[in-house]
Amino acid sequence: MTDDRTPALTVRVRSVPEAVVVVAAGDLDLGTAAELRTGARDALAGAPDALIVDLGAVTFCGSAGLQVLAELLDETEAADLPFAVVADGRPVVRSLQVTRMDGALALHPTVEGARAWIRQRPGGGG
């Protein structure tokens, strides 16, 4: 259980030439998934060239977090917008593997790798 003054998940948004990057840190679960959803949807409202969700600092990823990723995948596919997920830690990667979402997502170990993937796509950003 966390102290009420300490958020279990922090979400921040930054821009790089190729995309908007939504960075999450902490536990991604039923109680915090809405923070990631809101941050990512706010970022998408700015009509970026691509979306990168960086989960490198996520320490736990439950089914609610996976649901947010599935929603974002649907939304970005519908908008024909490149969408990459950054994860290299066991909590996130294992959840993606068990659910087989790793095959549906453009999964990268680093933000730089995700940016390179976007640049290599036809009409890539930057």
PDB file of C-alpha atoms in Angstrom:
ATOM      1  CA  MET A   1       0.000   0.000   0.000  1.00  0.00           C
ATOM      2  CA  THR A   2       1.300   3.440  -0.838  1.00  0.00           C
ATOM      3  CA  ASP A   3       1.170   6.637   1.156  1.00  0.00           C
ATOM      4  CA  ASP A   4      -1.634   8.893  -0.167  1.00  0.00           C
ATOM      5  CA  ARG A   5       0.921  11.616  -0.888  1.00  0.00           C
ATOM      6  CA  THR A   6       3.081   9.272  -2.974  1.00  0.00           C
ATOM      7  CA  PRO A   7       1.645   8.393  -6.370  1.00  0.00           C
ATOM      8  CA  ALA A   8       2.016   4.729  -7.279  1.00  0.00           C
ATOM      9  CA  LEU A   9       2.506   5.764 -10.913  1.00  0.00           C
ATOM     10  CA  THR A  10       3.896   8.969 -12.332  1.00  0.00           C
ATOM     11  CA  VAL A  11       3.321   9.920 -15.941  1.00  0.00           C
ATOM     12  CA  ARG A  12       5.072  12.674 -17.816  1.00  0.00           C
ATOM     13  CA  VAL A  13       5.060  13.667 -21.451  1.00  0.00           C
ATOM     14  CA  ARG A  14       7.939  14.948 -23.539  1.00  0.00           C
ATOM     15  CA  SER A  15       8.538  15.505 -27.219  1.00  0.00           C
ATOM     16  CA  VAL A  16      11.293  14.269 -29.491  1.00  0.00           C
ATOM     17  CA  PRO A  17      11.533  15.104 -33.200  1.00  0.00           C
ATOM     18  CA  GLU A  18       9.861  11.841 -34.248  1.00  0.00           C
ATOM     19  CA  ALA A  19       7.129  11.507 -31.632  1.00  0.00           C
ATOM     20  CA  VAL A  20       5.558  12.393 -28.352  1.00  0.00           C
ATOM     21  CA  VAL A  21       6.890  10.197 -25.532  1.00  0.00           C
ATOM     22  CA  VAL A  22       4.697   9.252 -22.579  1.00  0.00           C
ATOM     23  CA  VAL A  23       6.950   8.103 -19.733  1.00  0.00           C
ATOM     24  CA  ALA A  24       5.486   6.074 -16.873  1.00  0.00           C
ATOM     25  CA  ALA A  25       7.237   5.078 -13.646  1.00  0.00           C
ATOM     26  CA  GLY A  26       5.962   2.937 -10.789  1.00  0.00           C
ATOM     27  CA  ASP A  27       3.200   0.361 -10.559  1.00  0.00           C
ATOM     28  CA  LEU A  28       0.823   0.114 -13.516  1.00  0.00           C
ATOM     29  CA  ASP A  29      -2.301  -1.562 -12.158  1.00  0.00           C
ATOM     30  CA  LEU A  30      -6.043  -1.126 -11.735  1.00  0.00           C
ATOM     31  CA  GLY A  31      -5.568   1.840  -9.431  1.00  0.00           C
ATOM     32  CA  THR A  32      -3.132   3.682 -11.692  1.00  0.00           C
ATOM     33  CA  ALA A  33      -3.930   2.681 -15.284  1.00  0.00           C
ATOM     34  CA  ALA A  34      -6.166   5.731 -15.686  1.00  0.00           C
ATOM     35  CA  GLU A  35      -3.098   7.966 -15.201  1.00  0.00           C
ATOM     36  CA  LEU A  36      -1.361   6.359 -18.186  1.00  0.00           C
ATOM     37  CA  ARG A  37      -4.561   6.397 -20.249  1.00  0.00           C
ATOM     38  CA  THR A  38      -5.130  10.100 -19.561  1.00  0.00           C
ATOM     39  CA  GLY A  39      -1.513  11.049 -20.233  1.00  0.00           C
ATOM     40  CA  ALA A  40      -1.401   9.146 -23.513  1.00  0.00           C
ATOM     41  CA  ARG A  41      -4.762  10.413 -24.743  1.00  0.00           C
ATOM     42  CA  ASP A  42      -3.806  13.985 -23.883  1.00  0.00           C
ATOM     43  CA  ALA A  43      -0.600  13.470 -25.862  1.00  0.00           C
ATOM     44  CA  LEU A  44      -2.564  12.070 -28.815  1.00  0.00           C
ATOM     45  CA  ALA A  45      -4.889  15.078 -28.736  1.00  0.00           C
ATOM     46  CA  GLY A  46      -1.909  17.175 -29.820  1.00  0.00           C
ATOM     47  CA  ALA A  47      -1.810  15.261 -33.161  1.00  0.00           C
ATOM     48  CA  PRO A  48       1.784  13.980 -32.918  1.00  0.00           C
ATOM     49  CA  ASP A  49       3.571  12.198 -35.774  1.00  0.00           C
ATOM     50  CA  ALA A  50       3.939   9.087 -33.584  1.00  0.00           C
ATOM     51  CA  LEU A  51       3.435   7.853 -30.022  1.00  0.00           C
ATOM     52  CA  ILE A  52       6.028   6.197 -27.817  1.00  0.00           C
ATOM     53  CA  VAL A  53       5.000   4.843 -24.416  1.00  0.00           C
ATOM     54  CA  ASP A  54       8.086   4.362 -22.256  1.00  0.00           C
ATOM     55  CA  LEU A  55       7.486   1.760 -19.560  1.00  0.00           C
ATOM     56  CA  GLY A  56      11.163   1.308 -18.706  1.00  0.00           C
ATOM     57  CA  ALA A  57      10.630   2.471 -15.121  1.00  0.00           C
ATOM     58  CA  VAL A  58       7.430   0.499 -14.511  1.00  0.00           C
ATOM     59  CA  THR A  59       7.922  -1.906 -11.608  1.00  0.00           C
ATOM     60  CA  PHE A  60       4.651  -3.847 -11.990  1.00  0.00           C
ATOM     61  CA  CYS A  61       2.297  -4.245 -14.947  1.00  0.00           C
ATOM     62  CA  GLY A  62      -1.127  -5.734 -14.311  1.00  0.00           C
ATOM     63  CA  SER A  63      -3.992  -6.496 -16.654  1.00  0.00           C
ATOM     64  CA  ALA A  64      -5.373  -2.950 -16.405  1.00  0.00           C
ATOM     65  CA  GLY A  65      -2.072  -1.615 -17.733  1.00  0.00           C
ATOM     66  CA  LEU A  66      -2.160  -4.119 -20.582  1.00  0.00           C
ATOM     67  CA  GLN A  67      -5.697  -2.975 -21.351  1.00  0.00           C
ATOM     68  CA  VAL A  68      -4.488   0.612 -21.735  1.00  0.00           C
ATOM     69  CA  LEU A  69      -1.787  -0.559 -24.168  1.00  0.00           C
ATOM     70  CA  ALA A  70      -4.403  -2.503 -26.170  1.00  0.00           C
ATOM     71  CA  GLU A  71      -6.635   0.584 -26.310  1.00  0.00           C
ATOM     72  CA  LEU A  72      -3.737   2.749 -27.463  1.00  0.00           C
ATOM     73  CA  LEU A  73      -2.822   0.170 -30.106  1.00  0.00           C
ATOM     74  CA  ASP A  74      -6.394   0.267 -31.454  1.00  0.00           C
ATOM     75  CA  GLU A  75      -6.493   4.074 -31.412  1.00  0.00           C
ATOM     76  CA  THR A  76      -3.138   4.529 -33.126  1.00  0.00           C
ATOM     77  CA  GLU A  77      -3.906   1.864 -35.749  1.00  0.00           C
ATOM     78  CA  ALA A  78      -7.228   3.562 -36.524  1.00  0.00           C
ATOM     79  CA  ALA A  79      -5.363   6.872 -36.967  1.00  0.00           C
ATOM     80  CA  ASP A  80      -2.535   5.211 -38.960  1.00  0.00           C
ATOM     81  CA  LEU A  81      -0.117   6.544 -36.348  1.00  0.00           C
ATOM     82  CA  PRO A  82       3.117   4.728 -35.488  1.00  0.00           C
ATOM     83  CA  PHE A  83       3.018   3.412 -31.907  1.00  0.00           C
ATOM     84  CA  ALA A  84       6.006   1.992 -30.058  1.00  0.00           C
ATOM     85  CA  VAL A  85       6.352   0.656 -26.535  1.00  0.00           C
ATOM     86  CA  VAL A  86       9.632   0.817 -24.651  1.00  0.00           C
ATOM     87  CA  ALA A  87      10.159  -1.913 -22.088  1.00  0.00           C
ATOM     88  CA  ASP A  88      13.140  -3.972 -21.080  1.00  0.00           C
ATOM     89  CA  GLY A  89      12.328  -4.887 -17.490  1.00  0.00           C
ATOM     90  CA  ARG A  90      10.885  -8.235 -16.523  1.00  0.00           C
ATOM     91  CA  PRO A  91       7.633  -6.869 -14.987  1.00  0.00           C
ATOM     92  CA  VAL A  92       6.437  -5.419 -18.277  1.00  0.00           C
ATOM     93  CA  VAL A  93       8.095  -7.716 -20.789  1.00  0.00           C
ATOM     94  CA  ARG A  94       6.886 -10.858 -19.009  1.00  0.00           C
ATOM     95  CA  SER A  95       3.296  -9.543 -18.902  1.00  0.00           C
ATOM     96  CA  LEU A  96       3.460  -8.777 -22.620  1.00  0.00           C
ATOM     97  CA  GLN A  97       4.898 -12.218 -23.397  1.00  0.00           C
ATOM     98  CA  VAL A  98       2.368 -14.160 -21.312  1.00  0.00           C
ATOM     99  CA  THR A  99      -0.523 -12.381 -23.033  1.00  0.00           C
ATOM    100  CA  ARG A 100       1.217 -12.544 -26.417  1.00  0.00           C
ATOM    101  CA  MET A 101       0.871  -8.789 -26.776  1.00  0.00           C
ATOM    102  CA  ASP A 102       4.605  -8.649 -27.500  1.00  0.00           C
ATOM    103  CA  GLY A 103       3.789  -9.843 -31.027  1.00  0.00           C
ATOM    104  CA  ALA A 104       1.190  -7.135 -31.602  1.00  0.00           C
ATOM    105  CA  LEU A 105       3.243  -4.197 -30.336  1.00  0.00           C
ATOM    106  CA  ALA A 106       6.353  -2.545 -31.721  1.00  0.00           C
ATOM    107  CA  LEU A 107       8.392  -3.337 -28.615  1.00  0.00           C
ATOM    108  CA  HIS A 108      11.820  -1.748 -28.098  1.00  0.00           C
ATOM    109  CA  PRO A 109      14.323  -1.859 -25.213  1.00  0.00           C
ATOM    110  CA  THR A 110      15.113   1.880 -25.444  1.00  0.00           C
ATOM    111  CA  VAL A 111      13.513   5.137 -26.532  1.00  0.00           C
ATOM    112  CA  GLU A 112      16.356   5.558 -29.018  1.00  0.00           C
ATOM    113  CA  GLY A 113      15.471   2.193 -30.564  1.00  0.00           C
ATOM    114  CA  ALA A 114      11.832   3.242 -30.849  1.00  0.00           C
ATOM    115  CA  ARG A 115      12.836   6.538 -32.438  1.00  0.00           C
ATOM    116  CA  ALA A 116      15.021   4.714 -34.981  1.00  0.00           C
ATOM    117  CA  TRP A 117      12.124   2.376 -35.799  1.00  0.00           C
ATOM    118  CA  ILE A 118       9.870   5.380 -36.458  1.00  0.00           C
ATOM    119  CA  ARG A 119      12.490   7.046 -38.671  1.00  0.00           C
ATOM    120  CA  GLN A 120      12.852   3.861 -40.746  1.00  0.00           C
ATOM    121  CA  ARG A 121       9.142   3.684 -41.487  1.00  0.00           C
ATOM    122  CA  PRO A 122       7.842   5.213 -44.732  1.00  0.00           C
ATOM    123  CA  GLY A 123       7.340   8.907 -44.043  1.00  0.00           C
ATOM    124  CA  GLY A 124       9.153   8.504 -40.693  1.00  0.00           C
ATOM    125  CA  GLY A 125       9.321  11.477 -38.376  1.00  0.00           C
ATOM    126  CA  GLY A 126      12.182  13.831 -37.774  1.00  0.00           C
TER     127      GLY A 126
END
